[in-house]
Amino acid sequence: AQKVTQAQTEISVVEKEDVTLDCVYETRDTTYYLFWYKQPPSGELVFLIRRNSFDEQNEISGRYSWNFQKSTSSFNFTITASQVVDSAVYFCALITGGTSYGKLTFGQGTILTVHP
Amino acid sequence: GAVVSQHPSRVICKSGTSVKIECRSLDFQATTMFWYRQFPKQSLMLMATSNEGSKATYEQGVEKDKFLINHASLTLSTLTVTSAHPEDSSFYICSADKDGDAKNIQYFGAGTRLSVL
């Protein structure tokens, strides 16, 4: 069975601080996909990134960056120079093969609050 | 692209009535859609996988007679909460997997907040 753990329940920062959201996953499959989603107060989940298990390259998109390390089964998300609009719940998620194919396993979510 | 519309965004109903929630993919086709339930300050719990033209696949512990799913077209799935009770009050979110892109990315609707009185 697969599992995603986001150990940080809540994080509070002041605007312009950098913040890293941790994500650790468990799976026995060699082929899997990792995701990050943002859920602002409006409720809709917004897709941020997808990574497959064969691509360990880190990625940067504006103020967002992701660090994927298979050796530690981690897929951490860093926001540089945080802004108030970054306040949301962030979910890390996993899809694996086999009978679970296509089904997202979500972490518990991290509530990020950015204060002005 | 990849917009999912969910309607209604909020519904209040009396105990014993049925409520239908619609999930539409506006600019893509989706053979597979998913229905989730989310309790306050908790993660999303997958309720069922909705497949166009066939029966939905329900997760363990989810009553299929209680939560009826119909996926009649490649752009529309509906979830009907039958004989709703206060314990069914929750936030329901749908997602759609875009046909043809093989990326397993699920695009989510804005959710429906159901309150059963």
Coordinates of C-alpha atoms in Angstrom, one line a residue:
Chain A
A1 CA 0.0 0.0 0.0
Q2 CA 1.1 3.5 -0.6
K3 CA 1.3 6.4 1.8
V4 CA 2.1 10.1 1.8
T5 CA 3.1 11.9 5.0
Q6 CA 3.2 15.7 5.4
A7 CA 4.5 16.1 8.9
Q8 CA 4.0 19.8 9.1
T9 CA 0.3 20.4 10.0
E10 CA 0.6 24.2 10.0
I11 CA 3.3 26.7 9.1
S12 CA 3.2 30.4 9.7
V13 CA 5.6 32.8 8.1
V14 CA 6.0 36.5 7.4
E15 CA 5.8 37.8 3.9
K16 CA 9.1 37.5 2.0
E17 CA 10.4 34.6 4.0
D18 CA 11.3 31.4 2.2
V19 CA 9.3 28.3 3.3
T20 CA 9.7 24.6 2.6
L21 CA 6.9 22.1 2.8
D22 CA 8.0 18.6 3.4
C23 CA 6.5 15.5 1.8
V24 CA 7.6 11.9 2.3
Y25 CA 6.1 9.0 0.4
E26 CA 6.0 5.2 0.6
T27 CA 5.4 2.8 -2.2
R28 CA 6.7 -0.5 -3.4
D29 CA 6.1 0.3 -7.0
T30 CA 9.0 1.4 -9.2
T31 CA 6.8 3.5 -11.4
Y32 CA 4.8 6.2 -9.7
Y33 CA 3.9 9.9 -10.0
L34 CA 4.1 12.6 -7.4
F35 CA 2.0 15.8 -7.3
W36 CA 1.6 19.0 -5.4
Y37 CA -1.8 20.7 -5.2
K38 CA -2.8 24.0 -3.7
Q39 CA -6.2 24.5 -2.0
P40 CA -6.9 28.2 -1.4
P41 CA -9.8 29.2 0.9
S42 CA -12.2 29.0 -2.1
G43 CA -11.8 25.2 -2.0
E44 CA -10.7 24.3 -5.5
L45 CA -7.6 22.3 -5.7
V46 CA -5.1 23.8 -8.1
F47 CA -2.5 21.6 -9.8
L48 CA 1.1 22.8 -9.3
I49 CA 3.4 20.0 -10.5
R50 CA 3.7 16.4 -11.5
R51 CA 6.9 14.3 -11.3
N52 CA 7.4 10.7 -12.4
S53 CA 9.6 8.3 -10.6
F54 CA 12.2 8.3 -13.3
D55 CA 12.8 12.0 -13.4
E56 CA 14.7 13.2 -10.4
Q57 CA 15.5 16.6 -11.8
N58 CA 14.6 19.4 -9.6
E59 CA 12.2 22.0 -11.0
I60 CA 11.8 25.7 -10.6
S61 CA 8.8 27.7 -11.6
G62 CA 9.0 31.3 -10.6
R63 CA 9.0 31.5 -6.8
Y64 CA 8.2 27.8 -6.6
S65 CA 10.8 25.0 -6.6
W66 CA 10.6 21.2 -6.0
N67 CA 13.3 18.9 -4.7
F68 CA 12.7 15.2 -5.5
Q69 CA 15.0 12.7 -3.8
K70 CA 14.3 9.0 -4.3
S71 CA 17.0 8.1 -1.8
T72 CA 15.0 9.6 1.0
S73 CA 11.5 9.2 -0.7
S74 CA 10.9 12.9 -0.4
F75 CA 9.4 15.5 -2.7
N76 CA 9.7 18.8 -0.9
F77 CA 8.3 22.1 -2.1
T78 CA 9.9 25.5 -1.5
I79 CA 8.3 28.9 -1.9
T80 CA 10.8 31.7 -2.1
A81 CA 9.9 35.2 -1.0
S82 CA 6.5 34.1 0.2
Q83 CA 3.4 36.3 -0.4
V84 CA 0.1 36.6 1.4
V85 CA -1.6 35.1 -1.7
D86 CA 0.4 31.9 -1.0
S87 CA -1.7 31.3 2.1
A88 CA -3.5 28.0 1.4
V89 CA -3.5 24.3 2.2
Y90 CA -0.9 22.4 0.2
F91 CA -1.3 18.7 -0.5
C92 CA 1.3 16.3 -1.7
A93 CA -0.1 13.3 -3.5
L94 CA 1.0 10.0 -5.1
I95 CA -0.3 7.8 -7.9
T96 CA 1.1 4.3 -8.3
G97 CA 0.6 1.5 -10.8
G98 CA -1.3 -1.8 -10.4
T99 CA -4.9 -1.8 -9.1
S100 CA -4.4 1.7 -7.6
Y101 CA -3.6 3.2 -11.0
G102 CA -5.1 6.6 -11.4
K103 CA -6.1 7.0 -7.8
L104 CA -4.5 9.8 -5.9
T105 CA -3.2 9.1 -2.4
F106 CA -3.1 12.5 -0.6
G107 CA -1.0 13.5 2.4
Q108 CA -2.7 15.2 5.3
G109 CA -2.0 18.7 3.9
T110 CA 0.0 21.6 5.3
I111 CA -1.8 24.8 6.2
L112 CA 0.5 27.7 5.2
T113 CA -0.3 31.2 6.5
V114 CA 1.7 34.1 5.2
H115 CA 1.4 37.2 7.3
P116 CA 1.9 40.7 5.8
Chain B
G1 CA -7.3 24.6 -20.7
A2 CA -8.4 21.8 -18.3
V3 CA -11.3 23.5 -16.5
V4 CA -13.7 21.5 -14.3
S5 CA -17.0 23.1 -13.3
Q6 CA -18.8 21.8 -10.3
H7 CA -22.4 22.8 -9.4
P8 CA -23.9 23.8 -7.1
S9 CA -21.1 25.3 -4.9
R10 CA -23.3 25.2 -1.9
V11 CA -26.5 23.4 -1.0
I12 CA -28.7 23.3 2.1
C13 CA -31.3 20.6 2.3
K14 CA -33.7 19.0 4.7
S15 CA -33.0 15.6 6.1
G16 CA -34.4 12.8 3.9
T17 CA -34.2 14.7 0.6
S18 CA -31.8 13.8 -2.2
V19 CA -29.2 16.2 -3.6
K20 CA -27.5 16.0 -7.0
I21 CA -24.1 17.4 -7.7
E22 CA -22.8 17.9 -11.2
C23 CA -19.2 17.8 -12.4
R24 CA -18.4 18.9 -15.9
S25 CA -15.1 19.1 -17.8
L26 CA -15.5 22.2 -19.9
D27 CA -12.7 22.0 -22.4
F28 CA -11.7 18.4 -22.4
Q29 CA -13.1 14.9 -22.4
A30 CA -12.8 12.7 -19.4
T31 CA -13.6 9.0 -19.4
T32 CA -12.6 8.9 -15.8
M33 CA -13.7 11.2 -13.0
F34 CA -13.3 11.0 -9.3
W35 CA -15.4 12.0 -6.3
Y36 CA -13.9 13.0 -3.0
R37 CA -15.2 14.0 0.4
Q38 CA -13.3 16.4 2.6
F39 CA -14.0 17.0 6.3
P40 CA -12.9 20.3 7.9
K41 CA -9.1 20.6 8.2
Q42 CA -8.7 17.1 6.8
S43 CA -7.4 15.6 3.7
L44 CA -9.4 14.4 0.7
M45 CA -11.0 11.0 0.9
L46 CA -11.7 9.2 -2.4
M47 CA -15.2 8.0 -2.5
A48 CA -15.5 6.5 -5.9
T49 CA -14.1 6.4 -9.4
S50 CA -16.6 7.3 -12.1
N51 CA -16.2 5.7 -15.5
E52 CA -18.1 6.9 -18.6
G53 CA -20.4 4.2 -19.8
S54 CA -19.9 1.8 -17.0
K55 CA -20.6 1.4 -13.3
A56 CA -18.6 3.5 -10.8
T57 CA -16.1 1.8 -8.6
Y58 CA -16.6 2.6 -4.9
E59 CA -14.0 2.7 -2.2
Q60 CA -14.3 0.4 0.8
G61 CA -16.9 1.7 3.3
V62 CA -18.7 4.0 0.8
E63 CA -22.3 3.0 0.3
K64 CA -23.1 2.9 -3.4
D65 CA -26.9 3.0 -2.8
K66 CA -26.4 6.2 -0.7
F67 CA -24.0 7.9 -3.1
L68 CA -25.3 7.3 -6.7
I69 CA -22.9 8.1 -9.4
N70 CA -23.8 8.5 -13.1
H71 CA -21.2 9.2 -15.8
A72 CA -23.4 9.5 -18.9
S73 CA -21.1 11.4 -21.2
L74 CA -17.4 12.2 -21.6
T75 CA -17.9 15.6 -19.9
L76 CA -20.4 15.0 -17.2
S77 CA -20.5 13.0 -14.0
T78 CA -23.1 13.4 -11.3
L79 CA -23.2 12.4 -7.6
T80 CA -26.5 12.0 -6.0
V81 CA -26.7 11.9 -2.2
T82 CA -29.9 10.0 -1.5
S83 CA -32.0 10.4 1.6
A84 CA -29.4 12.8 3.0
H85 CA -28.8 13.0 6.8
P86 CA -26.9 15.5 8.9
E87 CA -23.9 13.2 8.9
D88 CA -23.7 13.5 5.1
S89 CA -22.9 17.2 5.6
S90 CA -19.5 17.7 4.1
F91 CA -17.4 19.2 1.3
Y92 CA -17.6 17.1 -1.9
I93 CA -15.1 17.6 -4.6
C94 CA -14.8 16.1 -8.1
S95 CA -11.9 15.8 -10.4
A96 CA -11.4 14.7 -14.0
D97 CA -8.6 12.9 -15.7
K98 CA -8.0 14.4 -19.2
D99 CA -8.3 11.8 -21.9
G100 CA -5.3 11.4 -24.1
D101 CA -2.6 13.1 -22.2
A102 CA -1.5 10.1 -20.1
K103 CA -0.1 12.2 -17.4
N104 CA -2.5 11.1 -14.6
I105 CA -3.1 14.8 -13.7
Q106 CA -6.5 15.3 -12.1
Y107 CA -8.2 18.6 -12.5
F108 CA -10.5 19.6 -9.7
G109 CA -13.8 21.4 -9.5
A110 CA -14.4 24.1 -6.9
G111 CA -16.3 21.7 -4.6
T112 CA -19.8 21.6 -3.2
R113 CA -20.5 22.3 0.4
L114 CA -23.5 20.2 1.5
S115 CA -25.4 21.1 4.7
V116 CA -28.2 18.7 5.8
L117 CA -30.5 20.1 8.4

